[in-house]
Coordinates of C-alpha atoms in Angstrom, one line a residue:
X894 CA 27.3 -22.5 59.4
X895 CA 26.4 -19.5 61.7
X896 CA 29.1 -17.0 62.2
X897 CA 29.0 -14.3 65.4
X898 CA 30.8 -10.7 64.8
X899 CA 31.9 -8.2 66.9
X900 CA 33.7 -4.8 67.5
X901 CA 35.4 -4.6 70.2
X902 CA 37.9 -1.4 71.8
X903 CA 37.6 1.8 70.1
X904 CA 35.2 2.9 67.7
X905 CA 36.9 3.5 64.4
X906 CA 36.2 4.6 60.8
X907 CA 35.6 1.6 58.2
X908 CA 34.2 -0.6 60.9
X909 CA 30.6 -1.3 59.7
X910 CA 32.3 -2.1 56.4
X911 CA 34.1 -5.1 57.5
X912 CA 30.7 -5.8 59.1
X913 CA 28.9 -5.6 55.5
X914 CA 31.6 -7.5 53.5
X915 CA 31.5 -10.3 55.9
X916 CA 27.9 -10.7 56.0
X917 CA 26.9 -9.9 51.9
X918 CA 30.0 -12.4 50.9
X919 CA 28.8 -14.8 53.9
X920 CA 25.4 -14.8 52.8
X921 CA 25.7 -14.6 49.4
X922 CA 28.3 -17.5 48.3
X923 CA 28.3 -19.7 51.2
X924 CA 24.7 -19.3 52.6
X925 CA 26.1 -18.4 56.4
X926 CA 23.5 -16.8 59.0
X927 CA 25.1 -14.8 61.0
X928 CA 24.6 -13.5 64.6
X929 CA 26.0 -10.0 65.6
X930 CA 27.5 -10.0 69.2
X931 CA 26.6 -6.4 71.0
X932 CA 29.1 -4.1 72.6
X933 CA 32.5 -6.0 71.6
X934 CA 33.8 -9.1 73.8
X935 CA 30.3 -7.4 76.7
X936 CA 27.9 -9.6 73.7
X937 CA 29.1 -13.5 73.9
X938 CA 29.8 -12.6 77.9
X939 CA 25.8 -11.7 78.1
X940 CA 24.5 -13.8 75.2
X941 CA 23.7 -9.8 73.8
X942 CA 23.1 -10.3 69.8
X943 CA 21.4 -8.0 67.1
X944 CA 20.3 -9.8 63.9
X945 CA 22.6 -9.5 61.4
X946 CA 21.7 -10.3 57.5
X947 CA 21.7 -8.6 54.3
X948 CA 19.2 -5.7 54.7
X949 CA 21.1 -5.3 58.0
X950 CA 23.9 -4.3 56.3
X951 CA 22.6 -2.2 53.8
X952 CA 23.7 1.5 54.0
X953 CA 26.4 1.2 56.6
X954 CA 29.5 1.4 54.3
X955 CA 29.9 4.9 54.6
X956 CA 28.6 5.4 58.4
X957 CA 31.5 5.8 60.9
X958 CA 31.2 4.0 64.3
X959 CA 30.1 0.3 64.5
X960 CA 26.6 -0.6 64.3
X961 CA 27.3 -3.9 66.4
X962 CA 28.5 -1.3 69.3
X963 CA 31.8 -1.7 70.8
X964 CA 33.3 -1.8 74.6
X965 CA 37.0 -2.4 76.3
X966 CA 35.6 -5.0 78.0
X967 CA 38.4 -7.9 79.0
X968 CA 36.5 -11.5 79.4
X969 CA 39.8 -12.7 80.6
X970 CA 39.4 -10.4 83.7
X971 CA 35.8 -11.6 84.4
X972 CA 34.7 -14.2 86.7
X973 CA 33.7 -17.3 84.5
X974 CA 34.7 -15.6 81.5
X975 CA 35.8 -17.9 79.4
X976 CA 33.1 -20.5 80.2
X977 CA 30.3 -17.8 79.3
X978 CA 31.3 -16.9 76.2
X979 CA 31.6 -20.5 75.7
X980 CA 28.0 -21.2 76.9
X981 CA 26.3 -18.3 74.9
X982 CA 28.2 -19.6 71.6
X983 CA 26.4 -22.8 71.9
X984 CA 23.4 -21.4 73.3
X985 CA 23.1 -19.1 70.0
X986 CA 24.9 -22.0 68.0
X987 CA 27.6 -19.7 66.4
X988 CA 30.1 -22.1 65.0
X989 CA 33.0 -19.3 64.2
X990 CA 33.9 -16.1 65.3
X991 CA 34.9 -12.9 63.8
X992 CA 36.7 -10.4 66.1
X993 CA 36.8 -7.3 64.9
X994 CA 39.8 -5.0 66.8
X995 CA 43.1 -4.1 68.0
X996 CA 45.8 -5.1 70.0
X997 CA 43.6 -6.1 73.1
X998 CA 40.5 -7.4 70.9
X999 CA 42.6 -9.3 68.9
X1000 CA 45.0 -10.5 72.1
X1001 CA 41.1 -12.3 73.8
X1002 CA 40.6 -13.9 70.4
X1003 CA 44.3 -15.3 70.3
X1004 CA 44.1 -17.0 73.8
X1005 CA 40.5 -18.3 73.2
X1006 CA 41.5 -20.0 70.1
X1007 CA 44.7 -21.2 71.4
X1008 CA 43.8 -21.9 74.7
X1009 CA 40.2 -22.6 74.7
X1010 CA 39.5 -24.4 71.3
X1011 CA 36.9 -21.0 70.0
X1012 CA 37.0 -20.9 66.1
X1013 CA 38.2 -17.2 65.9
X1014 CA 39.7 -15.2 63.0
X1015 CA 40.8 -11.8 63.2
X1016 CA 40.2 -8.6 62.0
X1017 CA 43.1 -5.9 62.6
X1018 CA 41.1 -2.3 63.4
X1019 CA 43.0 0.6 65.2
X1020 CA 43.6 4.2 64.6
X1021 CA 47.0 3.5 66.1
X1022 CA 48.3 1.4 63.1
X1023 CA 50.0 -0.2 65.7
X1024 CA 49.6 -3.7 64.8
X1025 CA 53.2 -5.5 63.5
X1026 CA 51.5 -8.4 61.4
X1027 CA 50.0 -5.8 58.8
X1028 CA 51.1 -2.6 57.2
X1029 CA 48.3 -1.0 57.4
X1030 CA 45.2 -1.4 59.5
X1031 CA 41.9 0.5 59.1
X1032 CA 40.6 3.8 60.5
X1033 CA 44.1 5.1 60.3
X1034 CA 44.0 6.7 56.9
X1035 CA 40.9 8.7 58.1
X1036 CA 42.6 9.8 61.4
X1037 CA 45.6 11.0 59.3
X1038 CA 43.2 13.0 56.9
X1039 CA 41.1 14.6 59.6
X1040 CA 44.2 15.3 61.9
X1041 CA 46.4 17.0 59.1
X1042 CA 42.9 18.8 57.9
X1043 CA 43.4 20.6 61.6
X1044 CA 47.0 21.4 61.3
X1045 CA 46.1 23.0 57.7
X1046 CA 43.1 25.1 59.9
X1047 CA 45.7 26.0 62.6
X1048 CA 48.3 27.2 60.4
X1049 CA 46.3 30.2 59.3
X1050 CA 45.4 31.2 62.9
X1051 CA 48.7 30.8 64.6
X1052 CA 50.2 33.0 61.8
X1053 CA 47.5 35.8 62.3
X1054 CA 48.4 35.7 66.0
X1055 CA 52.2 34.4 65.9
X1056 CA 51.5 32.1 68.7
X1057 CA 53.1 28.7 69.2
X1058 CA 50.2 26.1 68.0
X1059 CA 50.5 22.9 70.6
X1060 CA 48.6 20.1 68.7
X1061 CA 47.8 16.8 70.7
X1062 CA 47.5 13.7 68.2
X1063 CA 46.4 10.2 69.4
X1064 CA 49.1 7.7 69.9
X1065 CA 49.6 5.6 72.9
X1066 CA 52.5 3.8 72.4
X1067 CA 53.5 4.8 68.5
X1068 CA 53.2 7.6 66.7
X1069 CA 52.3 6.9 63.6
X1070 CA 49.5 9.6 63.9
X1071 CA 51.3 12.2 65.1
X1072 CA 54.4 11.9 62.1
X1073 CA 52.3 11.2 59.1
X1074 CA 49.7 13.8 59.9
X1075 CA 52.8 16.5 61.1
X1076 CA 54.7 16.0 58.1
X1077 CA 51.4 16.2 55.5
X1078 CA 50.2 19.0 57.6
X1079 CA 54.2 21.2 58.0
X1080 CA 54.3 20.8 61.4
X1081 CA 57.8 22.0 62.6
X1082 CA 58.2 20.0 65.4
X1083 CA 56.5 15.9 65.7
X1084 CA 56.9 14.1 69.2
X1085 CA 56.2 11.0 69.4
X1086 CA 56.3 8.0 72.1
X1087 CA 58.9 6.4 70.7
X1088 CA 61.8 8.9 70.9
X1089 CA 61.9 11.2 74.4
X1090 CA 62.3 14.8 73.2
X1091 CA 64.3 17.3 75.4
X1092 CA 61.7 20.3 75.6
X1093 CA 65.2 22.8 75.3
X1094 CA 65.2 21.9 71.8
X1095 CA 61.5 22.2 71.2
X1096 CA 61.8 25.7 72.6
X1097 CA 65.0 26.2 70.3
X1098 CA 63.6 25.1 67.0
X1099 CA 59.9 27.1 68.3
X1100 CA 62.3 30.0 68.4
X1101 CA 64.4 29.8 65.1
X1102 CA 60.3 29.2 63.6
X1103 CA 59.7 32.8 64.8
X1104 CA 62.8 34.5 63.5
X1105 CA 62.4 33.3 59.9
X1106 CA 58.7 35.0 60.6
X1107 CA 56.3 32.1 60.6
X1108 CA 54.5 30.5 63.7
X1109 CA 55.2 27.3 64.6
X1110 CA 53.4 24.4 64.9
X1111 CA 53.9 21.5 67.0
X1112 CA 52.5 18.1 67.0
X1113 CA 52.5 15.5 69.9
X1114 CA 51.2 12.1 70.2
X1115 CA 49.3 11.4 73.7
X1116 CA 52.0 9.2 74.9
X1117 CA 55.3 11.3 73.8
X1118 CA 56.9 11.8 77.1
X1119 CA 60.1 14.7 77.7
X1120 CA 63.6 12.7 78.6
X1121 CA 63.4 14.4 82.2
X1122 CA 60.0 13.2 83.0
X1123 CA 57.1 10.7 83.0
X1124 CA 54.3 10.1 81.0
X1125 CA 51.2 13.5 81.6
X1126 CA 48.1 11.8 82.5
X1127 CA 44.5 13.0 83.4
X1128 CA 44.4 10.4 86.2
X1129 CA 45.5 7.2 86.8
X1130 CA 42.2 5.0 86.5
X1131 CA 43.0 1.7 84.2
X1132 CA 40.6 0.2 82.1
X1133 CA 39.8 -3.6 81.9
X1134 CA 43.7 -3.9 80.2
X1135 CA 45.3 -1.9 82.1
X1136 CA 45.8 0.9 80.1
X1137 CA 45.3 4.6 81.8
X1138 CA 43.9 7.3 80.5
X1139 CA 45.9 9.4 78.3
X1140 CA 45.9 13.5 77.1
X1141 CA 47.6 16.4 78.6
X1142 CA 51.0 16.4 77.1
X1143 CA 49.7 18.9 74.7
X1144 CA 49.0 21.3 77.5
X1145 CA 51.9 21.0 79.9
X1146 CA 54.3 21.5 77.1
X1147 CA 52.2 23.9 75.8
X1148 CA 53.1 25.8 79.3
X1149 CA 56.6 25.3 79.5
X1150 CA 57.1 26.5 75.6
X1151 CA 55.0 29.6 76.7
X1152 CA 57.1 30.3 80.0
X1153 CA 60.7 29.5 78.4
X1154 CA 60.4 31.5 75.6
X1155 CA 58.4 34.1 76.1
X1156 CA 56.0 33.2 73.3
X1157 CA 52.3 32.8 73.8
X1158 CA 51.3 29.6 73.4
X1159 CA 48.0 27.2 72.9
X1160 CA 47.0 24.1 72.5
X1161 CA 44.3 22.0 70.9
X1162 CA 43.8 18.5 71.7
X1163 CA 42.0 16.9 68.6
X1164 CA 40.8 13.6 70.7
X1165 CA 37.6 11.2 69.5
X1166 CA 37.1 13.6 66.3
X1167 CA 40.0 11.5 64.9
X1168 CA 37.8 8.6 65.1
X1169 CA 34.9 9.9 64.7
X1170 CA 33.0 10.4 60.5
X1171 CA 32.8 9.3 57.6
X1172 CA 35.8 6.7 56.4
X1173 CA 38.4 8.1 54.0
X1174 CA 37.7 5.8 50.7
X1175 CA 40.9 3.9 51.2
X1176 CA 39.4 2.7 55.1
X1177 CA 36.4 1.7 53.2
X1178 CA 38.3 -0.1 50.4
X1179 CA 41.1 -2.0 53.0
X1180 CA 38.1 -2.3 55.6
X1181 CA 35.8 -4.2 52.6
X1182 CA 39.2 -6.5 51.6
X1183 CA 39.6 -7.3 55.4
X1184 CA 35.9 -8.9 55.7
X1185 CA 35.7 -10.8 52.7
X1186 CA 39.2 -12.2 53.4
X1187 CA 38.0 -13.0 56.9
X1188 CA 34.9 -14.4 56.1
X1189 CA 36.9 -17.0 53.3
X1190 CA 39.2 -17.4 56.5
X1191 CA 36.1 -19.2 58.2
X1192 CA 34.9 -21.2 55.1
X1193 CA 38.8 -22.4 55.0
X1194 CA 38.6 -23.2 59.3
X1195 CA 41.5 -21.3 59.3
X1196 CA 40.7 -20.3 62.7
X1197 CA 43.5 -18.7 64.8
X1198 CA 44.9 -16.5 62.1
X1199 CA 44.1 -13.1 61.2
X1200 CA 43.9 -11.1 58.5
X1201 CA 46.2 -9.0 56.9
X1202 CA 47.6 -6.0 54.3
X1203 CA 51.0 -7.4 53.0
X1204 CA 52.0 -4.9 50.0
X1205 CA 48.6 -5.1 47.9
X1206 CA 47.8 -8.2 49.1
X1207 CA 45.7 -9.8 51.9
X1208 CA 47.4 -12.9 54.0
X1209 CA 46.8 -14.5 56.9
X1210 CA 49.2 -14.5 59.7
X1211 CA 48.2 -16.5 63.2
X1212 CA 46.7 -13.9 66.1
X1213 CA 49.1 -15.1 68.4
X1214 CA 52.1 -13.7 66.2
X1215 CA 49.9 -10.5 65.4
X1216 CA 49.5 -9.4 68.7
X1217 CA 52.9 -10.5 70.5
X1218 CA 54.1 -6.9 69.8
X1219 CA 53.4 -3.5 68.9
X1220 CA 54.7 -1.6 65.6
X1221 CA 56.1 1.7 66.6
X1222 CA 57.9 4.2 64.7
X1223 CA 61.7 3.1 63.8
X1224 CA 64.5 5.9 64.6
X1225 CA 65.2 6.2 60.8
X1226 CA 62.1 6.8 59.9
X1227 CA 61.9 9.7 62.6
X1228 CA 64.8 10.5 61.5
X1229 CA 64.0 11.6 58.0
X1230 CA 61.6 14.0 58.7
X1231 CA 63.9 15.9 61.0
X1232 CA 65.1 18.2 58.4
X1233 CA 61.6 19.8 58.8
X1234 CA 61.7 20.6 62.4
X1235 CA 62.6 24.4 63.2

């Protein structure tokens, strides 16, 4: 049996060790070669591969990034795509695949299993956490840590300065990001995607902040948009899904808190250093379950599913139901941490 991997989408913390679980359990108890696919779904497109074996993988659990490289690139929107990838599998006789991603990783490896007969199991990676068929995916924990470390920093410096403290979070479409790290961190105000916020009551709650004394802080996830507006972009260039190119809230609200209330007002934008380091241990520990789960997956030829965090345990759920929808942030939950905000 020889098994390809790739990364594909975002770079993420805890990466390269689903990369090592798969390939010391791989090599170890079932005697698999493996064949590492460059640059996510850009390696089987190109017939790209790095060799991929023990000594490979020895070292990388604690490196952030991917050693295997990653890309957004979309071999359904590619000329000849599908028959490519299909052609370099052969060529490089990989039997089974391991995708390695998010939504839009995972959404290729669903229609070329279902579609297209590839032996593919699935590995669910995003900062976002935005995946419905697990509670938890890998690299999130670690963009959490790092994002709330930056609130604790900010605190300090918006109190020696009483300015308003605008801090932009990742978060597309759910802002699971933005309200963990906001409500570790004492945020007094958390935006996120899923709930439009009226920017009169940011400026009213920014305001009662100052009069008890303290500076507010207030934490927005990339795709939080105000409920008489659209979505702040930096331009409208789409990548190979379709997706454009998010940041910005954090400084046009940063604006209109500074011209409605009078209060100066600044904003940091924490961007790629939420994905970027060393994995938090509990990335390293879900990111080690996920690969050897995934690699037992392909001994079982239980290709089509993916693997994923149910409680404590690791199940298997088919890709096509793990990437039909998004998880976002439920109105309860929002709701709870409300009491905070002010």
């Amino acid at each position: 049996m020889r098994v390809g991997v790739l990364t594909g989408g975002g770079d993420c913390p805890g990466l390269n060790a689903v990369i090592r679980a798969v390939v010391r359990k791989g090599v170890q108890e079932y005697g698999y070669e493996f064949a590492g696919f460059k640059d996510g779904w850009r390696g089987p497109l190109e017939g790209a591969t790095v060799p991929l074996d023990i000594p490979a993988v020895r070292g990388i659990l604690p490196r952030g990034g991917t050693v295997l490289g990653s890309s957004r690139t979309n071999p359904l929107k590619v000329e000849n795509g599908i028959r490519r990838i299909k052609e370099n599998l052969v060529k490089h006789e990989v039997d089974a695949l391991i995708a390695i991603g998010g939504e839009d990783t995972l959404g290729v490896a669903a229609r070329l299993s279902d579609e297209y007969g590839v032996a593919c199991v699935g590995v669910p990676k995003t900062i976002d956490n935005d995946l419905s068929a697990t509670d938890y995916t890998f690299g999130f924990d670690t963009a959490v840590n790092i994002a709330t470390e930056a609130i604790d920093r900010l605190h300090t410096t918006a109190e020696s300065h009483m300015r308003v403290l605008v801090v932009e979070v990742m978060g597309r479409h759910a802002g699971w990001i933005a309200l963990h790290s906001g409500l570790a961190g004492g945020a007094n105000v958390i935006l996120i995607p899923e709930q439009r916020f009226d920017v009169d009551q940011v400026c009213s709650w920014v305001t009662s902040r100052f009069k008890a004394s303290y500076a507010p802080i207030v934490v927005v996830a990339e795709g939080a948009m105000p409920k008489d507006g659209d979505m702040v972009l930096k331009d409208q260039t789409q990548d190979s899904f379709g997706h454009v190119r998010l940041s910005g809230v954090g400084e046009w609200l940063a604006k209109e808190v500074e011209r409605r209330t009078g209060k100066e007002a600044r904003t940091t934008v924490l961007g790629h250093v939420q994905r970027g380091g060393t994995p938090s241990a509990f990335d390293r520990w879900l990111a080690t379950r996920f690969g050897l789960h995934a690699i037992e997956a392909v001994r079982d030829g239980a290709y089509g599913s993916m693997v994923a965090l149910r409680g404590t345990d690791i199940v298997r759920v088919p890709l096509a139901e793990a990437t039909a929808k998004i998880k976002t942030v439920a109105p309860e939950l929002y709701a709870e941490v409300g009491v905070f905000f002010g």
